[in-house]
CSV table of C-alpha atoms in Angstrom, one decimal:
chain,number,residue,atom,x,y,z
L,1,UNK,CA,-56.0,-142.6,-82.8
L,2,UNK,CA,-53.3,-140.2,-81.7
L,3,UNK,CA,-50.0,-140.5,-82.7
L,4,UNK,CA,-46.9,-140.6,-80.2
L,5,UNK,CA,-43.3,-140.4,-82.2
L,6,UNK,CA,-40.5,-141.1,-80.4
L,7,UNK,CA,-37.2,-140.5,-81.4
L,8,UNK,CA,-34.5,-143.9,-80.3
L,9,UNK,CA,-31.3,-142.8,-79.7
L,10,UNK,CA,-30.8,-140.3,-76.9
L,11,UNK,CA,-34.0,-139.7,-76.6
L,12,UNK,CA,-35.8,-143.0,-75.1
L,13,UNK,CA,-32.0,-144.3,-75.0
L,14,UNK,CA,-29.4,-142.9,-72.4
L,15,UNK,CA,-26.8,-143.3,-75.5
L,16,UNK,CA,-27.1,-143.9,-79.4
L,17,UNK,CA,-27.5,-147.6,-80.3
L,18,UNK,CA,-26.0,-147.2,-83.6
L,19,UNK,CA,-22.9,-145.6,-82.1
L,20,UNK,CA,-22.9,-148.5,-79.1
L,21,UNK,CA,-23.2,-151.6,-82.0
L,22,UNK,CA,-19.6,-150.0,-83.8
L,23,UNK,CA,-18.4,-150.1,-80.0
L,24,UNK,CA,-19.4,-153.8,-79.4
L,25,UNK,CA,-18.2,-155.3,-82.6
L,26,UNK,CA,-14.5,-153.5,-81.5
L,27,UNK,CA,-14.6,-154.5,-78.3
L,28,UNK,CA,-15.3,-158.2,-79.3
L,29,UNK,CA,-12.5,-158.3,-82.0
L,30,UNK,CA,-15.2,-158.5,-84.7
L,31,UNK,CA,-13.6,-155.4,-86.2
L,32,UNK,CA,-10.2,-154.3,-86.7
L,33,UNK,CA,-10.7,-152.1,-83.7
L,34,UNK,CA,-8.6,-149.0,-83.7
L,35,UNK,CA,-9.8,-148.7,-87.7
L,36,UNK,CA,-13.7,-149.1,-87.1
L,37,UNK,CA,-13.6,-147.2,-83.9
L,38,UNK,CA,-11.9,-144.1,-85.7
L,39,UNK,CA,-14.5,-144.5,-88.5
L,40,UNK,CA,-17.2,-144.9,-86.4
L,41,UNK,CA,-16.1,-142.1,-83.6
L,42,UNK,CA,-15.7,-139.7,-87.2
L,43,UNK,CA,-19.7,-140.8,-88.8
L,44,UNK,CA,-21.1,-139.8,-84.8
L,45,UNK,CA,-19.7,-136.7,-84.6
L,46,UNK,CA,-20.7,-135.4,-87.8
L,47,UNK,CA,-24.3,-136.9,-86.7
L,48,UNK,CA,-24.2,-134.4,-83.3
L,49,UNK,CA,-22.9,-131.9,-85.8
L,50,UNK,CA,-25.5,-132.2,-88.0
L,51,UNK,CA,-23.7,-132.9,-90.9
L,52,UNK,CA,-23.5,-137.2,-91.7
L,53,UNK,CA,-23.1,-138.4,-95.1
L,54,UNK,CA,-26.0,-141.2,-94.4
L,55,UNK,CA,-25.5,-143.2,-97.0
L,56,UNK,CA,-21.7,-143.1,-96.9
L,57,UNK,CA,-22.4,-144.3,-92.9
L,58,UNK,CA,-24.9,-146.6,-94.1
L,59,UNK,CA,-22.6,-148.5,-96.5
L,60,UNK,CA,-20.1,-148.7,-93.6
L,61,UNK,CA,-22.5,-149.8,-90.7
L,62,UNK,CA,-24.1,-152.5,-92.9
L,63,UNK,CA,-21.6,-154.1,-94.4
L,64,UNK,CA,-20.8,-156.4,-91.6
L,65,UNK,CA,-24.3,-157.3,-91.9
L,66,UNK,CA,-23.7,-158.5,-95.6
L,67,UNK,CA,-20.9,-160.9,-95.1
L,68,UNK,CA,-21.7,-162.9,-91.6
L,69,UNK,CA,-24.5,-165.0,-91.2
L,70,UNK,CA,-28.0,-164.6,-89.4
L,71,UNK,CA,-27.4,-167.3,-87.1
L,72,UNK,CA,-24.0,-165.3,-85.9
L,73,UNK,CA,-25.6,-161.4,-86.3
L,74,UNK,CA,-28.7,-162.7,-83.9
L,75,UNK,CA,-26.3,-164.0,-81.4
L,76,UNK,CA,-24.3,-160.8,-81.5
L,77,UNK,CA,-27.4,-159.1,-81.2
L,78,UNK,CA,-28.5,-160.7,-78.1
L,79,UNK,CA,-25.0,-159.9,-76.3
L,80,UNK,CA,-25.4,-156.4,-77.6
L,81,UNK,CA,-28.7,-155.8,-75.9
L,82,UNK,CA,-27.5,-157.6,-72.6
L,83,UNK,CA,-24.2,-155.9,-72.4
L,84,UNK,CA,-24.5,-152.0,-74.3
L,85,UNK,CA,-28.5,-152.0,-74.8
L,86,UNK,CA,-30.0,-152.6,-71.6
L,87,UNK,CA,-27.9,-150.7,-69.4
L,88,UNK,CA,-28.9,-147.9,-71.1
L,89,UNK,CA,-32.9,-148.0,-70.9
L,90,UNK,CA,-33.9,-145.0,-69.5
L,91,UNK,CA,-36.8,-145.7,-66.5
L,92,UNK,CA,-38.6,-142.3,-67.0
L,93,UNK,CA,-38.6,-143.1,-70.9
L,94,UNK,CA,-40.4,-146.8,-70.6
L,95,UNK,CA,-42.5,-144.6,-68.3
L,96,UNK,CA,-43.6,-142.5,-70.8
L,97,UNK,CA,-44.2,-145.0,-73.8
L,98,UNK,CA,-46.5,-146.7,-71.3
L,99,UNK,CA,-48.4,-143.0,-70.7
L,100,UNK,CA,-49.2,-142.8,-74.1
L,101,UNK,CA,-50.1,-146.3,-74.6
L,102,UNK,CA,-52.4,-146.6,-71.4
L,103,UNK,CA,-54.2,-142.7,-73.0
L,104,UNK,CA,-55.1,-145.1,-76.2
L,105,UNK,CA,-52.3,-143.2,-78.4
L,106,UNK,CA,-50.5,-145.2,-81.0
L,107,UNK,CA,-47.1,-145.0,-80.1
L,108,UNK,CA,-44.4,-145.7,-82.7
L,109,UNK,CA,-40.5,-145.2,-82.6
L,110,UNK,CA,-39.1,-143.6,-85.7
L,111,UNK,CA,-35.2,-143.9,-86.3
L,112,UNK,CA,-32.1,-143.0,-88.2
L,113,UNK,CA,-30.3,-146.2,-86.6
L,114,UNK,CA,-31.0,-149.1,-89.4
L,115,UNK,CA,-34.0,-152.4,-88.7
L,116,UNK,CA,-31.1,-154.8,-87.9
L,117,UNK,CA,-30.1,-153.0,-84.4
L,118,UNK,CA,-33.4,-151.0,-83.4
L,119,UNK,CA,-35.9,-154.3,-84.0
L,120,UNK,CA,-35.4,-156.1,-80.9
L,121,UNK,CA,-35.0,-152.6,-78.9
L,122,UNK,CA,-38.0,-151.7,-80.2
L,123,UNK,CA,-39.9,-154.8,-78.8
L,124,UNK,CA,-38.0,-154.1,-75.6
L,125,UNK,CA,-39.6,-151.1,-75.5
L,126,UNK,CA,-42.8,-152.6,-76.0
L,127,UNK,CA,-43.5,-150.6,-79.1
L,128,UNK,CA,-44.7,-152.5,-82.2
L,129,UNK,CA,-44.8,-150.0,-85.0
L,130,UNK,CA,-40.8,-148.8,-85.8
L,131,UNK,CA,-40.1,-146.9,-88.7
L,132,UNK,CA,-36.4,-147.5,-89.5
L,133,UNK,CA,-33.4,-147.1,-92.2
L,134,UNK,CA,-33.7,-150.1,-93.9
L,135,UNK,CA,-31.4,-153.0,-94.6
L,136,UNK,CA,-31.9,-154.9,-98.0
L,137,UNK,CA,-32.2,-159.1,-97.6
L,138,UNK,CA,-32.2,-161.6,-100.4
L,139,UNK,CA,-33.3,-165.1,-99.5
L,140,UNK,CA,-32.9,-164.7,-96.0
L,141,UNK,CA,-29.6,-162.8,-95.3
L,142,UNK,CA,-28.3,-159.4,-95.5
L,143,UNK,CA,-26.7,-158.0,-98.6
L,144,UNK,CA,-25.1,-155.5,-97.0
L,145,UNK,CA,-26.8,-152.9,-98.7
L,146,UNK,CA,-29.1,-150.1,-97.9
L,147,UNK,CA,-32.7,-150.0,-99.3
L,148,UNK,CA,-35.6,-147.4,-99.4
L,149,UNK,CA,-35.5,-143.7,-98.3
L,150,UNK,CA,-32.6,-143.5,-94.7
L,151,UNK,CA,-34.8,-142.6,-91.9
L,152,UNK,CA,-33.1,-139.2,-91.5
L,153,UNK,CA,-33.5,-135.4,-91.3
L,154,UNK,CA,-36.2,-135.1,-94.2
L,155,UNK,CA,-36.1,-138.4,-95.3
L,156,UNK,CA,-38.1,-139.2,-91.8
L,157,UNK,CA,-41.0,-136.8,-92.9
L,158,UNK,CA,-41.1,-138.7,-95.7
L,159,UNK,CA,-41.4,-142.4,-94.1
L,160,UNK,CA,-44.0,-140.8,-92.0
L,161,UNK,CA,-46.0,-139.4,-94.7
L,162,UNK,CA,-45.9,-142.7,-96.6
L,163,UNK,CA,-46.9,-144.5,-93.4
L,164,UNK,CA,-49.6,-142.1,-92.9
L,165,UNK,CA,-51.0,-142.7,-96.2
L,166,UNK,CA,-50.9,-146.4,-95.7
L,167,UNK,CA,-52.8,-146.5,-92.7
L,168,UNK,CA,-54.8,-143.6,-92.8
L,169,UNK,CA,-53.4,-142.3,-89.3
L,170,UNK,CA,-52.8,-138.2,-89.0
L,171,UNK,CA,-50.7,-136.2,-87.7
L,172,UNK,CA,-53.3,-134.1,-86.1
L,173,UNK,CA,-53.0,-134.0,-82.2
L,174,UNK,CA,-49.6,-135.7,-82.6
L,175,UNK,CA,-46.3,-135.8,-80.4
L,176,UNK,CA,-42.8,-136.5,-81.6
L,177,UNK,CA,-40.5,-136.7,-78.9
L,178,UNK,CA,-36.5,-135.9,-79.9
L,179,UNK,CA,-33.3,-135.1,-78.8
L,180,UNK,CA,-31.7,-133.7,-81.7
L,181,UNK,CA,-31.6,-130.8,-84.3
L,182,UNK,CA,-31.5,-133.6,-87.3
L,183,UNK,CA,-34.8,-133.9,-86.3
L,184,UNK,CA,-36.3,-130.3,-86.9
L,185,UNK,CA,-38.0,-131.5,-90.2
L,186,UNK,CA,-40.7,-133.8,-88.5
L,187,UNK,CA,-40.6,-131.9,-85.3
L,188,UNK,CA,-42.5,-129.0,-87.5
L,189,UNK,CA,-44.4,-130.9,-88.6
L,190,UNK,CA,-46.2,-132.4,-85.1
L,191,UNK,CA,-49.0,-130.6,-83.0
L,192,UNK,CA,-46.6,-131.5,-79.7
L,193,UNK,CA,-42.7,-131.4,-80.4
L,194,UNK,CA,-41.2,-132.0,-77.2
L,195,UNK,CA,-37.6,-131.5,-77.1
L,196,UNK,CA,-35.8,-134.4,-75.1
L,197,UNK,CA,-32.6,-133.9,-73.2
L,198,UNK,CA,-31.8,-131.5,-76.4
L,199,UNK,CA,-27.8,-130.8,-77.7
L,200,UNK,CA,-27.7,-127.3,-77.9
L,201,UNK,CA,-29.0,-125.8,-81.0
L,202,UNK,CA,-32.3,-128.1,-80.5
L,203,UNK,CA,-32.6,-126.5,-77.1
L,204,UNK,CA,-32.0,-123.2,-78.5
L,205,UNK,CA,-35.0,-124.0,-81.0
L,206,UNK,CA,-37.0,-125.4,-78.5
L,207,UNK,CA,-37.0,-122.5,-76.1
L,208,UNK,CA,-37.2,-119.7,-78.6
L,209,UNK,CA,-40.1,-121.5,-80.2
L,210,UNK,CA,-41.9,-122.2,-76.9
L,211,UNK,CA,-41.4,-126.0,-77.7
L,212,UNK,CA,-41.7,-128.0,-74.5
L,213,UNK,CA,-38.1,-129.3,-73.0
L,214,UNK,CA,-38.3,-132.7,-71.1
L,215,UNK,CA,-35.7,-134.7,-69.5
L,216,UNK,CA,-36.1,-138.3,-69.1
L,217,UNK,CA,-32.5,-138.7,-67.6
């Protein structure tokens, strides 16, 4: 069966979910606001630039998740999705996932943003295989604490590869569809990279590369 990656955030997203979760926990007083906004504004622009300290963003994203319970994180979650998540679904991109799933291709979303805030997008997106950053639970709630390899820059060819061995998929034939130069790692390694609504130095890449540059905007 052949593999379709997709990139989440700004790619299949008309925003970054990760970014949009710091956004909603300020804007519903969850948060000392003007602290986690300035923390969180700081983490995102060293992710466009390329150059975020994952784990140190990690630690700050999920510790929230380590000191509320499920019940209240799961009602959050369902006023995130309504208000920030939904509003942001881009048409062309749904359009897409259902192009590769209707041609029989496996399609799976691989992400940077953590389980917690990408697992009920992913089901919105009708996509049941996500490859995430992970969030460590023990009996039944968050820790706060990350666990496994961050889905990020090299450490997504790595999920993938360990996937791949456990299921005995390939990569041959494959897509991954991305908007961002923090993806180059697994975007070398596809038949099809597809460069999504790039930031610039992806585009750059993309075009001197003869990579194929799609807008789903």
């Amino acid at each position: 069966m052949r593999l379709a990656l997709f990139d989440l955030d700004n790619t299949l997203l008309a925003g970054d979910s990760d970014h949009a979760w710091g956004e909603f926990l300020c804007r519903r007083g969850i948060v000392d606001a003007t602290r986690y906004r300035a923390r969180n504004d700081a983490f995102y622009q060293d992710y466009l630039a390329g150059q975020l300290d994952v784990l140190a963003y990690q630690n700050f994203c999920q510790e929230l998740l380590g000191r509320s319970e499920m019940a209240q994180l799961e009602e959050w979650h369902r006023q995130f999705m309504a208000e920030f998540i939904e509003p942001i679904v881009l048409a062309k991109g749904e359009a897409l996932v259902r192009q590769h799933h209707e041609a029989g291709d496996r399609v799976v979303i691989i992400t940077a943003t953590n389980r917690f805030i990408t697992g009920p997008i992913a089901t919105r997106l009708g996509v049941d295989t996500l490859l995430a950053t992970e969030c460590e639970m023990l009996d039944g709630r968050y820790t706060g604490r990350l666990t496994d390899i961050p889905c990020f820059q090299e450490g997504k060819v790595t999920r993938i590869e360990r996937w791949l061995a456990e299921t005995g998929q390939s990569l041959d034939d494959s897509y991954f569809y991305s908007d961002s130069r923090n993806d180059l790692p697994l975007l070398e390694r596809v038949s099809h990279p597809v460069a999504v609504d790039p930031d610039p130095i992806l585009r750059e890449i993309a075009q001197a590369r003869g990579w194929k540059i799609l807008s789903l905007r």
